[in-house]
């Protein structure tokens, strides 16, 4: 403690807290003190310490900023271009042909729009897996968000793909004042061969980098892998050594019972990101097996995937859908309670992106990534069960203020670091060239 004014003090709010068993509770009329980007204290003391910036948050709830654990942020540029299609046609007929036109400028504009959308929805950190990631890193630097970034690659790019991914991860690790962390980002076991995956696992160990990839995205991929190779995609990750690294697996709706002991025996830290809206939209027959993963102690973070499949980057919606889809698929209304959903949204999502020691809970010593939610609207009143109100009644648009590392990025719904109108105008000008599919090229073929 020092006598100098704190950088930021938030008063009068209800704070979501975790006890030492990680159960979620709420403290009313609390004061949060932030100094040097870190939470210094969360108290119910009536005294307001001197502060450079003071936010009166009476009537609002303070939560850890949401984490989008798997997305392709710049794909907001493709929001709505490939609708009502099965996975194979979505990739081969639209998304991969369009992505063959992608320029760094398209990626930059998409990333800026995506960051605006996420800040407005109370998302403070996102795990991005895409191309031209230098551009995304500079957008993150400028807009003030936190991000876990990986340069995606396919084996069709040759060894240069994984070398570029490594070079990106090493160069940007710890950038933007520590707000950027990095991962190696092979696309998936169906587009990256075993040799490349094994080389990636070796690089991950050598450089202490995590791996972020798609695997066993759906049941078809698991079955095709078994038919062709006699092993599941998860078993491919084990035999190539990927599961000896820290790994973030996107989706995993095709994880089979035989995969569970494989995941349990992983020597690295395994996490899974779930993005249920896209699974429903593609009519995939199964969802991420959250209950089985929970029984193995594997964190499941919330995600949206890209907006070309999910149509939004709304993690708030992913939280509600995860709760609903889990209840529906397990046939158990007592499973995935609102408190469990909030645990996924906070500590489990932080762990999924490798930031479980610095984010995920509002407690002294944690980075000050905080969102303030206004529950005064008619759709959130009265409040009988605050956890249920947050998960099932509140919406992303109820977030009033978004703070990352103690810096306010949105105050009273006004974005302070992104000019949305300008981004939308510039992006609009680029659309004809981006959407042109007359050349017949695609960046990859989807063949599970
Ligand atoms: Zn994805």
Coordinates of C-alpha atoms and ligand atoms in Angstrom, one line a residue:
X1 CA 0.0 0.0 0.0
X2 CA 1.1 3.5 -0.7
X3 CA -0.4 6.9 0.2
X4 CA -0.5 8.1 -3.4
X5 CA -4.0 7.9 -5.1
X6 CA -5.0 4.6 -6.6
X7 CA -5.3 4.6 -10.4
X8 CA -8.9 3.5 -10.4
X9 CA -11.5 2.9 -7.7
X10 CA -14.9 1.4 -8.3
X11 CA -17.5 1.9 -5.5
X12 CA -20.9 0.7 -4.6
X13 CA -21.0 -2.4 -6.8
X14 CA -21.9 -6.0 -6.1
X15 CA -18.8 -8.2 -6.8
X16 CA -18.7 -11.7 -8.1
X17 CA -16.2 -13.6 -5.9
X18 CA -14.9 -17.1 -5.6
X19 CA -14.3 -18.7 -2.2
X20 CA -11.3 -21.0 -1.5
X21 CA -13.4 -24.0 -2.9
X22 CA -14.0 -21.8 -6.0
X23 CA -17.7 -21.6 -5.2
X24 CA -19.2 -18.4 -6.6
X25 CA -20.8 -15.8 -4.3
X26 CA -21.5 -12.1 -4.4
X27 CA -20.4 -9.3 -2.0
X28 CA -22.6 -6.3 -1.9
X29 CA -21.7 -2.6 -1.7
X30 CA -18.1 -3.4 -2.5
X31 CA -15.1 -1.2 -3.4
X32 CA -12.5 -2.4 -5.9
X33 CA -9.1 -0.6 -5.8
X34 CA -6.8 -0.9 -8.8
X35 CA -3.2 0.2 -9.0
X36 CA -0.6 -0.4 -11.8
X37 CA -3.2 -2.6 -13.7
X38 CA -3.6 -4.9 -10.8
X39 CA -6.5 -5.3 -8.3
X40 CA -5.1 -4.1 -5.0
X41 CA -8.2 -4.8 -2.8
X42 CA -11.8 -5.8 -2.9
X43 CA -13.5 -4.6 0.3
X44 CA -16.8 -3.7 1.8
X45 CA -15.2 -0.8 3.7
X46 CA -17.4 2.3 3.5
X47 CA -14.4 4.6 2.9
X48 CA -13.5 5.5 -0.6
X49 CA -9.7 5.8 -1.0
X50 CA -8.3 8.7 -3.1
X51 CA -8.2 7.8 -6.8
X52 CA -7.1 9.3 -10.1
X53 CA -10.3 7.8 -11.6
X54 CA -13.5 7.0 -9.7
X55 CA -16.5 5.0 -11.0
X56 CA -19.7 5.0 -9.0
X57 CA -21.1 1.6 -9.8
X58 CA -24.2 1.5 -7.6
X59 CA -26.8 -0.9 -9.0
X60 CA -24.2 -2.7 -11.1
X61 CA -22.4 -6.0 -10.8
X62 CA -18.6 -6.3 -11.2
X63 CA -17.5 -9.6 -12.9
X64 CA -14.1 -10.7 -14.2
X65 CA -13.9 -9.8 -17.9
X66 CA -15.2 -12.5 -20.2
X67 CA -12.7 -14.5 -22.2
X68 CA -13.4 -15.7 -25.7
X69 CA -11.4 -18.9 -25.6
X70 CA -11.5 -19.7 -29.3
X71 CA -12.2 -17.4 -32.2
X72 CA -11.0 -16.1 -35.6
X73 CA -11.7 -12.5 -34.9
X74 CA -11.1 -11.1 -38.4
X75 CA -13.8 -13.4 -39.7
X76 CA -16.4 -10.9 -38.6
X77 CA -15.8 -9.6 -42.2
X78 CA -17.5 -12.8 -43.3
X79 CA -20.5 -12.6 -40.9
X80 CA -23.5 -14.0 -42.8
X81 CA -21.8 -14.9 -46.1
X82 CA -22.3 -18.7 -45.7
X83 CA -25.6 -19.4 -44.2
X84 CA -27.6 -22.6 -43.6
X85 CA -25.0 -24.9 -45.1
X86 CA -23.5 -28.2 -44.0
X87 CA -19.9 -28.0 -42.7
X88 CA -18.3 -29.3 -45.9
X89 CA -20.1 -26.8 -48.2
X90 CA -19.5 -24.0 -45.7
X91 CA -15.7 -24.5 -46.0
X92 CA -15.2 -25.6 -49.6
X93 CA -17.8 -23.5 -51.4
X94 CA -17.6 -20.3 -49.5
X95 CA -15.2 -19.7 -46.6
X96 CA -12.0 -21.2 -48.0
X97 CA -12.4 -19.7 -51.5
X98 CA -13.1 -16.3 -49.9
X99 CA -10.1 -16.6 -47.5
X100 CA -7.8 -17.1 -50.6
X101 CA -8.5 -13.4 -51.2
X102 CA -7.7 -12.3 -47.7
X103 CA -5.2 -9.4 -47.3
X104 CA -3.5 -8.0 -44.2
X105 CA -5.8 -4.9 -44.5
X106 CA -8.9 -7.1 -44.4
X107 CA -7.6 -8.9 -41.3
X108 CA -6.8 -5.5 -39.7
X109 CA -10.3 -4.1 -40.3
X110 CA -12.0 -7.3 -39.3
X111 CA -9.9 -7.5 -36.1
X112 CA -10.8 -3.9 -35.2
X113 CA -14.5 -4.5 -35.7
X114 CA -14.2 -7.7 -33.7
X115 CA -12.5 -6.0 -30.8
X116 CA -15.2 -3.3 -30.8
X117 CA -17.9 -6.0 -30.7
X118 CA -16.1 -7.9 -27.9
X119 CA -15.4 -4.8 -25.7
X120 CA -19.1 -3.8 -26.1
X121 CA -20.0 -7.3 -24.9
X122 CA -17.7 -7.3 -21.8
X123 CA -15.1 -9.6 -23.4
X124 CA -11.6 -8.5 -22.2
X125 CA -9.5 -11.3 -23.6
X126 CA -9.7 -13.5 -26.7
X127 CA -7.8 -16.5 -28.0
X128 CA -7.4 -15.9 -31.8
X129 CA -6.3 -18.4 -34.4
X130 CA -5.9 -16.9 -37.8
X131 CA -3.7 -15.5 -40.6
X132 CA -1.7 -12.2 -40.8
X133 CA -1.5 -12.3 -37.0
X134 CA 1.1 -9.5 -36.9
X135 CA -1.9 -7.3 -37.9
X136 CA -4.1 -8.7 -35.1
X137 CA -1.3 -8.2 -32.6
X138 CA -1.1 -4.5 -33.5
X139 CA -4.9 -4.1 -33.3
X140 CA -4.8 -5.6 -29.8
X141 CA -2.0 -3.3 -28.9
X142 CA -4.0 -0.3 -30.1
X143 CA -7.5 -1.2 -28.7
X144 CA -6.2 -2.2 -25.2
X145 CA -7.6 -5.7 -25.1
X146 CA -5.8 -8.8 -23.9
X147 CA -5.3 -11.6 -26.3
X148 CA -3.8 -15.1 -26.7
X149 CA -2.7 -15.2 -30.4
X150 CA -1.5 -17.9 -32.7
X151 CA -0.6 -17.8 -36.5
X152 CA -2.6 -20.7 -38.0
X153 CA -1.1 -23.1 -40.5
X154 CA -1.8 -26.1 -42.7
X155 CA 0.6 -28.8 -43.8
X156 CA -0.1 -27.7 -47.4
X157 CA 2.1 -24.7 -46.7
X158 CA 5.1 -27.0 -46.1
X159 CA 7.5 -26.6 -43.1
X160 CA 7.3 -22.8 -43.6
X161 CA 3.8 -22.8 -42.1
X162 CA 4.9 -24.1 -38.7
X163 CA 8.1 -22.0 -38.8
X164 CA 6.1 -18.9 -39.3
X165 CA 3.8 -19.9 -36.5
X166 CA 6.8 -20.3 -34.2
X167 CA 8.4 -17.1 -35.3
X168 CA 5.2 -15.2 -34.6
X169 CA 4.8 -16.8 -31.2
X170 CA 8.3 -16.0 -30.1
X171 CA 8.3 -12.4 -31.4
X172 CA 5.0 -11.4 -29.8
X173 CA 5.1 -13.3 -26.6
X174 CA 4.6 -10.8 -23.7
X175 CA 4.0 -7.9 -26.2
X176 CA 1.6 -5.0 -25.5
X177 CA 2.8 -4.6 -22.0
X178 CA 2.2 -8.3 -21.3
X179 CA -1.4 -8.2 -22.6
X180 CA -0.4 -10.6 -25.5
X181 CA 0.4 -14.2 -24.9
X182 CA 1.0 -16.6 -27.8
X183 CA 0.6 -20.2 -28.9
X184 CA 1.6 -22.4 -31.8
X185 CA -1.5 -22.8 -34.0
X186 CA -1.7 -25.8 -36.3
X187 CA -5.2 -25.8 -37.9
X188 CA -6.4 -29.3 -37.1
X189 CA -5.4 -33.0 -37.4
X190 CA -7.3 -33.2 -40.7
X191 CA -5.3 -30.4 -42.3
X192 CA -1.9 -30.8 -40.5
X193 CA -0.2 -34.2 -40.9
X194 CA 1.4 -36.3 -38.1
X195 CA 4.9 -35.2 -39.1
X196 CA 4.0 -31.6 -38.7
X197 CA 2.1 -32.2 -35.5
X198 CA 5.1 -34.0 -34.0
X199 CA 7.4 -31.2 -35.0
X200 CA 5.0 -28.7 -33.5
X201 CA 4.9 -30.7 -30.2
X202 CA 8.7 -30.7 -30.2
X203 CA 8.8 -26.9 -30.8
X204 CA 6.2 -26.4 -28.0
X205 CA 8.4 -28.3 -25.5
X206 CA 11.6 -26.6 -26.6
X207 CA 10.3 -23.1 -26.4
X208 CA 7.7 -23.5 -23.6
X209 CA 4.8 -22.5 -25.8
X210 CA 1.3 -23.8 -25.7
X211 CA -0.6 -25.3 -28.7
X212 CA -4.0 -24.0 -29.8
X213 CA -5.8 -26.1 -32.5
X214 CA -9.1 -27.6 -33.6
X215 CA -9.5 -31.3 -32.9
X216 CA -12.4 -33.8 -33.1
X217 CA -14.6 -30.8 -33.9
X218 CA -17.5 -33.1 -34.8
X219 CA -18.5 -36.7 -34.8
X220 CA -17.9 -37.1 -38.5
X221 CA -14.2 -36.1 -38.1
X222 CA -13.8 -38.7 -35.3
X223 CA -15.4 -41.5 -37.4
X224 CA -13.5 -40.6 -40.5
X225 CA -10.2 -40.6 -38.6
X226 CA -11.0 -44.0 -37.2
X227 CA -11.9 -45.4 -40.6
X228 CA -8.8 -44.0 -42.4
X229 CA -6.1 -44.2 -39.7
X230 CA -7.6 -46.5 -37.0
X231 CA -7.2 -43.8 -34.4
X232 CA -9.3 -40.8 -33.2
X233 CA -8.2 -37.2 -33.6
X234 CA -7.5 -37.1 -29.9
X235 CA -5.4 -40.3 -30.2
X236 CA -3.5 -38.5 -33.0
X237 CA -2.7 -35.7 -30.6
X238 CA -1.4 -38.2 -28.1
X239 CA 0.8 -40.2 -30.5
X240 CA 2.3 -37.0 -32.0
X241 CA 3.2 -35.6 -28.6
X242 CA 0.8 -32.7 -28.7
X243 CA -0.8 -33.8 -25.5
X244 CA 2.6 -33.6 -23.8
X245 CA 2.4 -29.8 -24.4
X246 CA -0.1 -27.4 -22.9
X247 CA -2.9 -27.6 -25.4
X248 CA -6.2 -25.7 -26.0
X249 CA -8.5 -27.9 -28.1
X250 CA -11.3 -26.1 -29.9
X251 CA -14.8 -27.8 -29.9
X252 CA -14.1 -31.5 -29.2
X253 CA -17.8 -32.4 -29.9
X254 CA -16.5 -35.6 -31.5
X255 CA -14.6 -36.7 -28.3
X256 CA -15.5 -40.3 -27.8
X257 CA -15.5 -42.4 -24.6
X258 CA -12.2 -44.0 -25.7
X259 CA -10.6 -40.6 -25.8
X260 CA -11.3 -39.9 -22.1
X261 CA -8.4 -41.9 -20.7
X262 CA -6.2 -40.5 -23.4
X263 CA -7.0 -37.0 -22.2
X264 CA -6.6 -38.0 -18.6
X265 CA -3.1 -39.4 -19.3
X266 CA -1.9 -36.2 -21.0
X267 CA 1.2 -34.9 -19.4
X268 CA 0.6 -31.3 -20.6
X269 CA -2.2 -29.0 -19.4
X270 CA -5.3 -29.8 -21.5
X271 CA -8.3 -27.4 -21.9
X272 CA -11.2 -27.4 -24.3
X273 CA -13.1 -24.4 -25.7
X274 CA -16.8 -24.8 -26.4
X275 CA -18.8 -22.6 -28.9
X276 CA -22.3 -24.2 -28.9
X277 CA -24.1 -21.8 -31.3
X278 CA -22.1 -23.1 -34.3
X279 CA -22.7 -26.7 -33.4
X280 CA -26.5 -26.1 -33.3
X281 CA -26.3 -24.2 -36.6
X282 CA -24.3 -26.9 -38.4
X283 CA -26.7 -29.5 -36.9
X284 CA -23.8 -31.5 -35.4
X285 CA -25.3 -34.4 -33.6
X286 CA -23.3 -34.0 -30.4
X287 CA -21.8 -31.2 -28.3
X288 CA -18.6 -30.7 -26.2
X289 CA -18.8 -33.4 -23.5
X290 CA -18.6 -30.9 -20.6
X291 CA -19.6 -33.3 -17.9
X292 CA -17.1 -36.0 -18.9
X293 CA -14.3 -33.3 -19.1
X294 CA -15.4 -31.9 -15.7
X295 CA -15.0 -35.4 -14.2
X296 CA -11.4 -35.5 -15.6
X297 CA -10.7 -32.0 -14.1
X298 CA -10.2 -30.6 -17.6
X299 CA -11.3 -26.9 -17.8
X300 CA -13.9 -26.0 -20.5
X301 CA -13.7 -22.3 -21.5
X302 CA -16.4 -20.4 -23.4
X303 CA -15.9 -19.4 -27.0
X304 CA -17.7 -18.2 -30.1
X305 CA -15.5 -19.5 -32.9
X306 CA -15.5 -17.1 -35.9
X307 CA -18.5 -15.0 -36.8
X308 CA -18.8 -16.7 -40.2
X309 CA -20.3 -19.7 -38.4
X310 CA -21.4 -18.2 -35.1
X311 CA -22.7 -14.8 -36.5
X312 CA -21.6 -13.1 -33.3
X313 CA -18.7 -12.9 -30.9
X314 CA -21.1 -12.8 -28.0
X315 CA -19.5 -14.9 -25.1
X316 CA -22.5 -13.9 -22.9
X317 CA -24.7 -15.9 -25.3
X318 CA -22.2 -18.8 -25.3
X319 CA -22.5 -18.9 -21.5
X320 CA -26.3 -19.2 -21.6
X321 CA -26.2 -21.7 -24.6
X322 CA -23.6 -23.9 -22.8
X323 CA -25.9 -24.1 -19.8
X324 CA -29.0 -24.9 -21.9
X325 CA -27.3 -27.3 -24.3
X326 CA -25.7 -29.2 -21.5
X327 CA -29.0 -29.6 -19.7
X328 CA -30.7 -30.7 -22.9
X329 CA -28.0 -33.3 -23.9
X330 CA -27.6 -34.8 -20.4
X331 CA -31.4 -34.8 -19.7
X332 CA -30.6 -33.3 -16.3
X333 CA -32.0 -29.9 -15.3
X334 CA -29.7 -29.9 -12.2
X335 CA -26.5 -30.0 -14.4
X336 CA -24.7 -26.9 -15.5
X337 CA -26.3 -24.6 -13.0
X338 CA -25.9 -20.8 -13.4
X339 CA -23.1 -20.9 -10.8
X340 CA -21.4 -23.6 -12.9
X341 CA -21.8 -21.5 -16.0
X342 CA -20.2 -18.6 -14.3
X343 CA -17.3 -20.8 -13.2
X344 CA -16.8 -21.7 -16.9
X345 CA -17.0 -18.1 -17.8
X346 CA -14.4 -17.0 -15.2
X347 CA -11.8 -19.4 -13.8
X348 CA -12.2 -22.2 -16.3
X349 CA -11.9 -19.7 -19.3
X350 CA -8.9 -18.0 -17.8
X351 CA -7.2 -21.5 -17.3
X352 CA -8.1 -22.5 -20.9
X353 CA -6.0 -19.6 -22.2
X354 CA -3.2 -20.3 -19.8
X355 CA -3.9 -17.3 -17.6
X356 CA -5.5 -19.1 -14.6
X357 CA -3.1 -17.5 -12.2
X358 CA -3.5 -13.9 -13.3
X359 CA -7.2 -13.7 -14.5
X360 CA -10.5 -15.3 -13.8
X361 CA -11.4 -13.9 -10.4
X362 CA -11.6 -10.4 -8.8
X363 CA -9.1 -10.8 -6.0
X364 CA -6.0 -8.9 -4.8
X365 CA -3.0 -9.6 -7.1
X366 CA -5.1 -10.4 -10.2
X367 CA -4.9 -8.3 -13.3
X368 CA -7.7 -5.7 -13.3
X369 CA -9.8 -7.0 -16.2
X370 CA -13.3 -6.0 -14.9
X371 CA -16.7 -5.5 -16.5
X372 CA -19.6 -3.7 -14.8
X373 CA -23.1 -5.0 -15.7
X374 CA -26.3 -2.9 -15.2
X375 CA -29.2 -5.0 -14.0
X376 CA -31.7 -2.2 -13.7
X377 CA -33.5 -3.2 -17.0
X378 CA -37.0 -4.7 -16.9
X379 CA -35.7 -8.0 -18.3
X380 CA -33.4 -8.4 -15.3
X381 CA -35.8 -7.4 -12.5
X382 CA -36.5 -8.4 -9.9
X383 CA -33.4 -10.4 -8.9
X384 CA -34.1 -13.5 -6.8
X385 CA -31.1 -15.5 -7.8
X386 CA -28.3 -13.2 -9.1
X387 CA -26.3 -16.0 -10.8
X388 CA -29.4 -17.0 -12.8
X389 CA -30.1 -13.3 -13.6
X390 CA -26.6 -13.0 -15.0
X391 CA -26.6 -16.2 -17.0
X392 CA -30.2 -16.4 -18.2
X393 CA -31.6 -12.9 -18.1
X394 CA -28.8 -10.4 -18.7
X395 CA -27.4 -9.7 -22.1
X396 CA -24.2 -8.6 -23.5
X397 CA -25.8 -5.1 -24.0
X398 CA -26.2 -4.8 -20.3
X399 CA -22.5 -4.4 -19.9
X400 CA -21.9 -0.7 -19.2
X401 CA -18.2 -0.5 -18.6
X402 CA -15.2 -2.7 -19.7
X403 CA -11.8 -2.4 -18.1
X404 CA -8.5 -4.2 -19.1
X405 CA -5.4 -3.9 -17.0
X406 CA -7.1 -1.1 -15.1
X407 CA -7.7 0.9 -18.3
X408 CA -11.3 1.8 -19.2
X409 CA -12.0 0.7 -22.8
X410 CA -15.8 1.3 -22.7
X411 CA -17.5 3.7 -20.3
X412 CA -21.3 3.9 -20.1
X413 CA -21.5 2.0 -23.4
X414 CA -19.2 4.4 -25.2
X415 CA -16.2 2.8 -26.9
X416 CA -13.0 4.7 -26.2
X417 CA -10.4 2.9 -28.4
X418 CA -12.2 1.9 -31.6
X419 CA -14.0 4.1 -34.2
X420 CA -16.6 1.6 -35.4
X421 CA -18.1 3.9 -38.1
X422 CA -14.8 4.3 -39.8
X423 CA -14.0 0.6 -39.7
X424 CA -17.4 -0.3 -41.1
X425 CA -16.9 2.2 -43.9
X426 CA -13.4 0.9 -44.9
X427 CA -14.5 -2.7 -44.6
X428 CA -17.5 -2.1 -46.9
X429 CA -15.2 -0.8 -49.6
X430 CA -13.1 -4.0 -49.6
X431 CA -16.1 -6.4 -49.8
X432 CA -16.3 -6.9 -53.6
X433 CA -12.6 -8.0 -53.8
X434 CA -12.8 -10.1 -50.6
X435 CA -16.0 -12.0 -51.6
X436 CA -15.0 -12.7 -55.2
X437 CA -15.1 -16.5 -55.8
X438 CA -14.9 -16.4 -59.6
X439 CA -11.2 -17.5 -59.6
X440 CA -12.1 -21.0 -58.3
X441 CA -9.2 -21.1 -55.7
X442 CA -9.5 -22.1 -52.1
X443 CA -6.9 -22.0 -49.3
X444 CA -7.6 -25.7 -48.4
X445 CA -9.9 -28.6 -49.0
X446 CA -12.3 -29.8 -46.3
X447 CA -12.1 -33.6 -46.3
X448 CA -12.5 -34.8 -42.7
Ligands
LIG1 ZN1 -12.3 -22.4 -35.0

